GROMACS .gro file of C-alpha atoms in nm:
model
  276
    1MET     CA    1   1.092  -4.211  -1.535
    2SER     CA    2   1.088  -4.461  -1.820
    3VAL     CA    3   1.395  -4.622  -1.965
    4GLU     CA    4   1.437  -4.367  -2.245
    5HIS     CA    5   1.251  -4.050  -2.147
    6ALA     CA    6   1.084  -3.888  -1.848
    7SER     CA    7   0.714  -3.954  -1.816
    8THR     CA    8   0.459  -3.685  -1.900
    9ARG     CA    9   0.353  -3.667  -1.536
   10THR     CA   10   0.712  -3.608  -1.425
   11ILE     CA   11   0.775  -3.342  -1.689
   12GLU     CA   12   0.456  -3.155  -1.600
   13ALA     CA   13   0.528  -3.172  -1.226
   14TYR     CA   14   0.882  -3.047  -1.283
   15ALA     CA   15   0.751  -2.760  -1.496
   16ARG     CA   16   0.527  -2.654  -1.205
   17GLY     CA   17   0.827  -2.632  -0.975
   18ALA     CA   18   0.873  -3.001  -0.888
   19THR     CA   19   0.552  -3.000  -0.685
   20GLY     CA   20   0.499  -3.342  -0.536
   21LEU     CA   21   0.820  -3.495  -0.673
   22PRO     CA   22   1.069  -3.658  -0.433
   23ASP     CA   23   1.415  -3.503  -0.423
   24ASP     CA   24   1.584  -3.804  -0.580
   25GLU     CA   25   1.336  -3.798  -0.869
   26VAL     CA   26   1.399  -3.425  -0.923
   27TRP     CA   27   1.773  -3.489  -0.944
   28ALA     CA   28   1.715  -3.777  -1.186
   29VAL     CA   29   1.502  -3.554  -1.409
   30GLU     CA   30   1.765  -3.279  -1.411
   31ALA     CA   31   2.041  -3.528  -1.495
   32HIS     CA   32   1.826  -3.668  -1.777
   33LEU     CA   33   1.746  -3.321  -1.915
   34GLU     CA   34   2.119  -3.249  -1.949
   35VAL     CA   35   2.155  -3.515  -2.219
   36CYS     CA   36   1.806  -3.543  -2.371
   37PRO     CA   37   1.696  -3.267  -2.615
   38VAL     CA   38   1.361  -3.441  -2.667
   39CYS     CA   39   1.267  -3.404  -2.301
   40ARG     CA   40   1.395  -3.046  -2.297
   41ASP     CA   41   1.155  -2.965  -2.580
   42ARG     CA   42   0.874  -3.140  -2.391
   43LEU     CA   43   0.960  -2.936  -2.081
   44THR     CA   44   0.946  -2.613  -2.284
   45ALA     CA   45   0.603  -2.706  -2.416
   46ALA     CA   46   0.486  -2.803  -2.066
   47VAL     CA   47   0.600  -2.469  -1.923
   48GLY     CA   48   0.422  -2.278  -2.199
   49ALA     CA   49   0.098  -2.473  -2.154
   50GLY     CA   50   0.091  -2.536  -1.781
   51VAL     CA   51   0.274  -2.237  -1.633
   52PRO     CA   52   0.204  -1.941  -1.865
   53ALA     CA   53   0.327  -1.690  -1.605
   54VAL     CA   54   0.674  -1.844  -1.614
   55ALA     CA   55   0.673  -1.849  -1.994
   56SER     CA   56   0.570  -1.483  -2.001
   57LEU     CA   57   0.846  -1.392  -1.757
   58VAL     CA   58   1.108  -1.571  -1.964
   59ASP     CA   59   0.987  -1.400  -2.282
   60ALA     CA   60   0.992  -1.060  -2.113
   61VAL     CA   61   1.346  -1.111  -1.983
   62TRP     CA   62   1.469  -1.233  -2.320
   63SER     CA   63   1.307  -0.944  -2.507
   64GLY     CA   64   1.510  -0.707  -2.292
   65LEU     CA   65   1.833  -0.902  -2.322
   66GLU     CA   66   1.820  -0.988  -2.691
   67PRO     CA   67   1.915  -0.637  -2.821
   68GLN     CA   68   2.203  -0.617  -2.574
   69VAL     CA   69   2.329  -0.962  -2.672
   70ALA     CA   70   2.306  -0.878  -3.041
   71ALA     CA   71   2.495  -0.547  -2.991
   72ALA     CA   72   2.768  -0.691  -2.770
   73PRO     CA   73   3.103  -0.759  -2.940
   74ALA     CA   74   3.190  -1.119  -3.004
   75PRO     CA   75   3.409  -1.263  -2.727
   76PRO     CA   76   3.767  -1.353  -2.821
   77SER     CA   77   3.810  -1.710  -2.925
   78ARG     CA   78   3.946  -1.929  -2.650
   79ARG     CA   79   4.081  -2.277  -2.666
   80ARG     CA   80   3.827  -2.493  -2.494
   81ARG     CA   81   3.914  -2.803  -2.298
   82PRO     CA   82   3.785  -3.127  -2.447
   83ALA     CA   83   3.440  -3.217  -2.313
   84TRP     CA   84   3.556  -3.557  -2.193
   85LEU     CA   85   3.834  -3.396  -1.986
   86SER     CA   86   3.582  -3.171  -1.810
   87ARG     CA   87   3.387  -3.478  -1.705
   88TRP     CA   88   3.691  -3.643  -1.547
   89ALA     CA   89   3.885  -3.358  -1.388
   90THR     CA   90   3.862  -2.998  -1.276
   91PRO     CA   91   4.122  -2.725  -1.336
   92ALA     CA   92   4.174  -2.702  -0.959
   93MET     CA   93   4.320  -3.054  -0.968
   94VAL     CA   94   4.603  -2.971  -1.209
   95PRO     CA   95   4.854  -2.819  -0.962
   96TRP     CA   96   4.789  -3.096  -0.712
   97LEU     CA   97   4.837  -3.368  -0.970
   98ALA     CA   98   5.159  -3.199  -1.078
   99MET     CA   99   5.267  -3.190  -0.713
  100ALA     CA  100   5.193  -3.563  -0.674
  101ALA     CA  101   5.407  -3.641  -0.979
  102ALA     CA  102   5.685  -3.414  -0.848
  103VAL     CA  103   5.681  -3.581  -0.506
  104THR     CA  104   5.702  -3.921  -0.673
  105LEU     CA  105   6.005  -3.802  -0.872
  106ALA     CA  106   6.167  -3.669  -0.555
  107ALA     CA  107   6.109  -4.003  -0.380
  108LEU     CA  108   6.266  -4.182  -0.677
  109LEU     CA  109   6.573  -3.957  -0.665
  110LEU     CA  110   6.611  -4.011  -0.290
  111ASP     CA  111   6.579  -4.385  -0.342
  112LEU     CA  112   6.843  -4.389  -0.615
  113LEU     CA  113   7.084  -4.157  -0.436
  114GLY     CA  114   7.052  -4.355  -0.114
  115GLY     CA  115   7.098  -4.687  -0.286
  116SER     CA  116   6.801  -4.896  -0.387
  117PRO     CA  117   6.718  -5.143  -0.110
  118GLY     CA  118   6.576  -5.406  -0.344
  119PRO     CA  119   6.263  -5.610  -0.290
  120GLY     CA  120   6.386  -5.820   0.001
  121SER     CA  121   6.617  -5.579   0.179
  122ALA     CA  122   6.565  -5.409   0.512
  123GLY     CA  123   6.650  -5.063   0.378
  124ILE     CA  124   6.394  -4.784   0.357
  125SER     CA  125   6.238  -4.710   0.019
  126PRO     CA  126   6.080  -4.362  -0.010
  127VAL     CA  127   5.873  -4.492  -0.301
  128LEU     CA  128   5.710  -4.751  -0.072
  129LEU     CA  129   5.655  -4.496   0.204
  130LEU     CA  130   5.481  -4.246  -0.026
  131ALA     CA  131   5.295  -4.477  -0.265
  132PRO     CA  132   4.985  -4.533  -0.047
  133VAL     CA  133   4.929  -4.167   0.041
  134LEU     CA  134   5.005  -3.991  -0.288
  135PRO     CA  135   4.672  -4.073  -0.457
  136VAL     CA  136   4.487  -4.012  -0.130
  137LEU     CA  137   4.625  -3.658  -0.112
  138GLY     CA  138   4.524  -3.600  -0.474
  139VAL     CA  139   4.170  -3.722  -0.411
  140ALA     CA  140   4.146  -3.500  -0.102
  141ALA     CA  141   4.265  -3.198  -0.301
  142SER     CA  142   4.011  -3.264  -0.575
  143TRP     CA  143   3.728  -3.243  -0.319
  144ALA     CA  144   3.863  -2.973  -0.085
  145ARG     CA  145   3.617  -2.688  -0.032
  146GLY     CA  146   3.886  -2.419  -0.026
  147LEU     CA  147   4.074  -2.538  -0.336
  148ASP     CA  148   3.796  -2.567  -0.594
  149PRO     CA  149   3.628  -2.235  -0.687
  150ALA     CA  150   3.330  -2.430  -0.824
  151TYR     CA  151   3.295  -2.648  -0.513
  152GLU     CA  152   2.937  -2.550  -0.420
  153LEU     CA  153   2.823  -2.583  -0.780
  154THR     CA  154   2.991  -2.922  -0.822
  155ALA     CA  155   2.859  -3.057  -0.492
  156SER     CA  156   2.499  -2.966  -0.576
  157VAL     CA  157   2.464  -3.094  -0.933
  158PRO     CA  158   2.256  -3.407  -0.995
  159ARG     CA  159   2.562  -3.608  -1.101
  160ALA     CA  160   2.760  -3.529  -0.784
  161GLY     CA  161   2.740  -3.886  -0.660
  162LEU     CA  162   2.959  -4.194  -0.671
  163GLN     CA  163   3.011  -4.159  -1.047
  164LEU     CA  164   3.177  -3.819  -1.011
  165VAL     CA  165   3.378  -3.934  -0.708
  166LEU     CA  166   3.512  -4.231  -0.903
  167ARG     CA  167   3.592  -4.020  -1.208
  168ARG     CA  168   3.805  -3.777  -1.012
  169THR     CA  169   3.971  -4.067  -0.829
  170VAL     CA  170   4.057  -4.235  -1.160
  171ALA     CA  171   4.196  -3.904  -1.289
  172VAL     CA  172   4.429  -3.889  -0.988
  173LEU     CA  173   4.535  -4.253  -1.026
  174ALA     CA  174   4.600  -4.203  -1.398
  175VAL     CA  175   4.871  -3.951  -1.306
  176VAL     CA  176   5.012  -4.113  -0.991
  177LEU     CA  177   5.027  -4.479  -1.095
  178PRO     CA  178   5.250  -4.434  -1.404
  179ALA     CA  179   5.491  -4.223  -1.199
  180LEU     CA  180   5.501  -4.488  -0.927
  181LEU     CA  181   5.544  -4.759  -1.189
  182VAL     CA  182   5.854  -4.586  -1.323
  183GLY     CA  183   5.983  -4.531  -0.969
  184GLY     CA  184   5.928  -4.893  -0.870
  185TRP     CA  185   6.093  -5.020  -1.187
  186ALA     CA  186   6.397  -4.794  -1.143
  187THR     CA  187   6.449  -4.893  -0.779
  188GLY     CA  188   6.373  -5.263  -0.813
  189VAL     CA  189   6.064  -5.259  -0.591
  190MET     CA  190   5.800  -5.516  -0.677
  191VAL     CA  191   5.488  -5.371  -0.837
  192ALA     CA  192   5.260  -5.545  -0.586
  193GLN     CA  193   5.450  -5.388  -0.294
  194TRP     CA  194   5.343  -5.037  -0.385
  195LEU     CA  195   5.034  -5.102  -0.600
  196LEU     CA  196   4.825  -5.294  -0.345
  197PRO     CA  197   4.881  -5.040  -0.060
  198CYS     CA  198   4.814  -4.758  -0.307
  199LEU     CA  199   4.480  -4.900  -0.422
  200ALA     CA  200   4.384  -5.020  -0.075
  201PHE     CA  201   4.439  -4.675   0.077
  202THR     CA  202   4.243  -4.512  -0.203
  203THR     CA  203   3.943  -4.742  -0.165
  204ALA     CA  204   3.959  -4.704   0.214
  205THR     CA  205   3.944  -4.327   0.167
  206LEU     CA  206   3.635  -4.356  -0.050
  207ALA     CA  207   3.472  -4.604   0.190
  208LEU     CA  208   3.531  -4.382   0.492
  209GLY     CA  209   3.444  -4.075   0.285
  210GLY     CA  210   3.086  -4.197   0.252
  211VAL     CA  211   3.057  -4.150   0.630
  212VAL     CA  212   3.270  -3.849   0.726
  213GLY     CA  213   3.342  -3.688   0.387
  214VAL     CA  214   3.616  -3.766   0.134
  215THR     CA  215   3.852  -3.487   0.241
  216ARG     CA  216   3.826  -3.566   0.611
  217ALA     CA  217   3.875  -3.936   0.543
  218ALA     CA  218   4.187  -3.868   0.336
  219VAL     CA  219   4.343  -3.639   0.597
  220SER     CA  220   4.269  -3.889   0.876
  221LEU     CA  221   4.418  -4.185   0.690
  222VAL     CA  222   4.731  -3.991   0.595
  223ALA     CA  223   4.779  -3.892   0.960
  224VAL     CA  224   4.740  -4.255   1.070
  225TRP     CA  225   4.985  -4.368   0.802
  226ALA     CA  226   5.244  -4.112   0.911
  227ALA     CA  227   5.211  -4.208   1.279
  228VAL     CA  228   5.188  -4.587   1.246
  229ILE     CA  229   5.413  -4.661   0.945
  230VAL     CA  230   5.632  -4.367   0.841
  231ALA     CA  231   5.752  -4.253   1.185
  232PRO     CA  232   5.847  -4.602   1.316
  233THR     CA  233   6.013  -4.688   0.984
  234LEU     CA  234   6.230  -4.376   0.991
  235ALA     CA  235   6.309  -4.428   1.358
  236ASP     CA  236   6.413  -4.795   1.319
  237GLY     CA  237   6.583  -4.757   0.984
  238ARG     CA  238   6.402  -5.063   0.850
  239THR     CA  239   6.106  -5.105   0.618
  240ALA     CA  240   5.792  -5.181   0.818
  241ALA     CA  241   5.641  -5.527   0.790
  242ALA     CA  242   5.329  -5.375   0.632
  243LEU     CA  243   5.538  -5.270   0.331
  244ARG     CA  244   5.716  -5.602   0.281
  245THR     CA  245   5.584  -5.891   0.078
  246ASP     CA  246   5.448  -6.057   0.393
  247GLY     CA  247   5.186  -5.784   0.423
  248LEU     CA  248   5.046  -5.813   0.070
  249PRO     CA  249   4.754  -6.045   0.165
  250VAL     CA  250   4.643  -5.792   0.426
  251TRP     CA  251   4.648  -5.511   0.170
  252GLY     CA  252   4.448  -5.727  -0.068
  253LEU     CA  253   4.188  -5.786   0.204
  254ILE     CA  254   4.167  -5.412   0.280
  255LEU     CA  255   4.121  -5.342  -0.092
  256ALA     CA  256   3.838  -5.597  -0.119
  257LEU     CA  257   3.665  -5.466   0.195
  258GLY     CA  258   3.696  -5.107   0.077
  259LEU     CA  259   3.542  -5.190  -0.260
  260GLY     CA  260   3.260  -5.376  -0.086
  261VAL     CA  261   3.181  -5.080   0.138
  262VAL     CA  262   3.189  -4.834  -0.153
  263ILE     CA  263   2.948  -5.050  -0.354
  264ALA     CA  264   2.718  -5.113  -0.056
  265ARG     CA  265   2.705  -4.741   0.036
  266ARG     CA  266   2.707  -4.599  -0.317
  267GLY     CA  267   2.401  -4.386  -0.240
  268ALA     CA  268   2.587  -4.199   0.036
  269TYR     CA  269   2.796  -4.005  -0.215
  270SER     CA  270   2.491  -3.815  -0.340
  271VAL     CA  271   2.468  -3.645   0.001
  272LEU     CA  272   2.651  -3.314   0.039
  273GLY     CA  273   2.833  -3.449   0.347
  274ALA     CA  274   3.036  -3.675   0.121
  275HIS     CA  275   3.194  -3.364  -0.032
  276ARG     CA  276   3.336  -3.228   0.292
   0.00000   0.00000   0.00000
């Protein structure tokens, strides 16, 4: 494909049923056709000239459907979601994002009712305990097979790669981070104490998701967090060292490593296994 449009050879091969085209080139052509009316017109002309049987079949089907479409009553007007919102989130994410915000509010209330421990205290802060896993759970829900009715369709489109993964992750963070910011401000917890673990866990989920699938990676990391950090913290009655200021350099390192792995393995997210 050229910089602006698909080549004539590619368009003609795609019109014949993608004969001889590699899979990645087919996906690139389909992604380009979504946004390029010029190449769609060229594809229509190529089908009519190179594959007349297909053109005849389309014309025959349309000739039978056109009277029915013309006679059908107009559908009731519906309020459509903005196009940009559809590119960043799916309706299946809405209840899970609302749940993440509600859990953050509950953690804030528990923190305030129990007495805010402050940034250097040994008390337990529910905001700190939940901050790393809240976005991870939202990302897992946005990719869960059983929660998204359009899962198979989404996982098979040409744009179902790292770009779509990052968009849904940003949509989750856009809801969770402001809620955590308010919670941290109200309880006196330093921003870095919850922000670095939150981002580090999210990038670690995406990095591991390129190997075992985003949902499986999220569930595994949440289980590890509950066993290694949450359970000992609740048992001892003291905030774990990983959540105090001493552990911030480690979280920064995990964040940098996670970003490096995601960038290095960005092609892995185009494989259907990444959507498990």
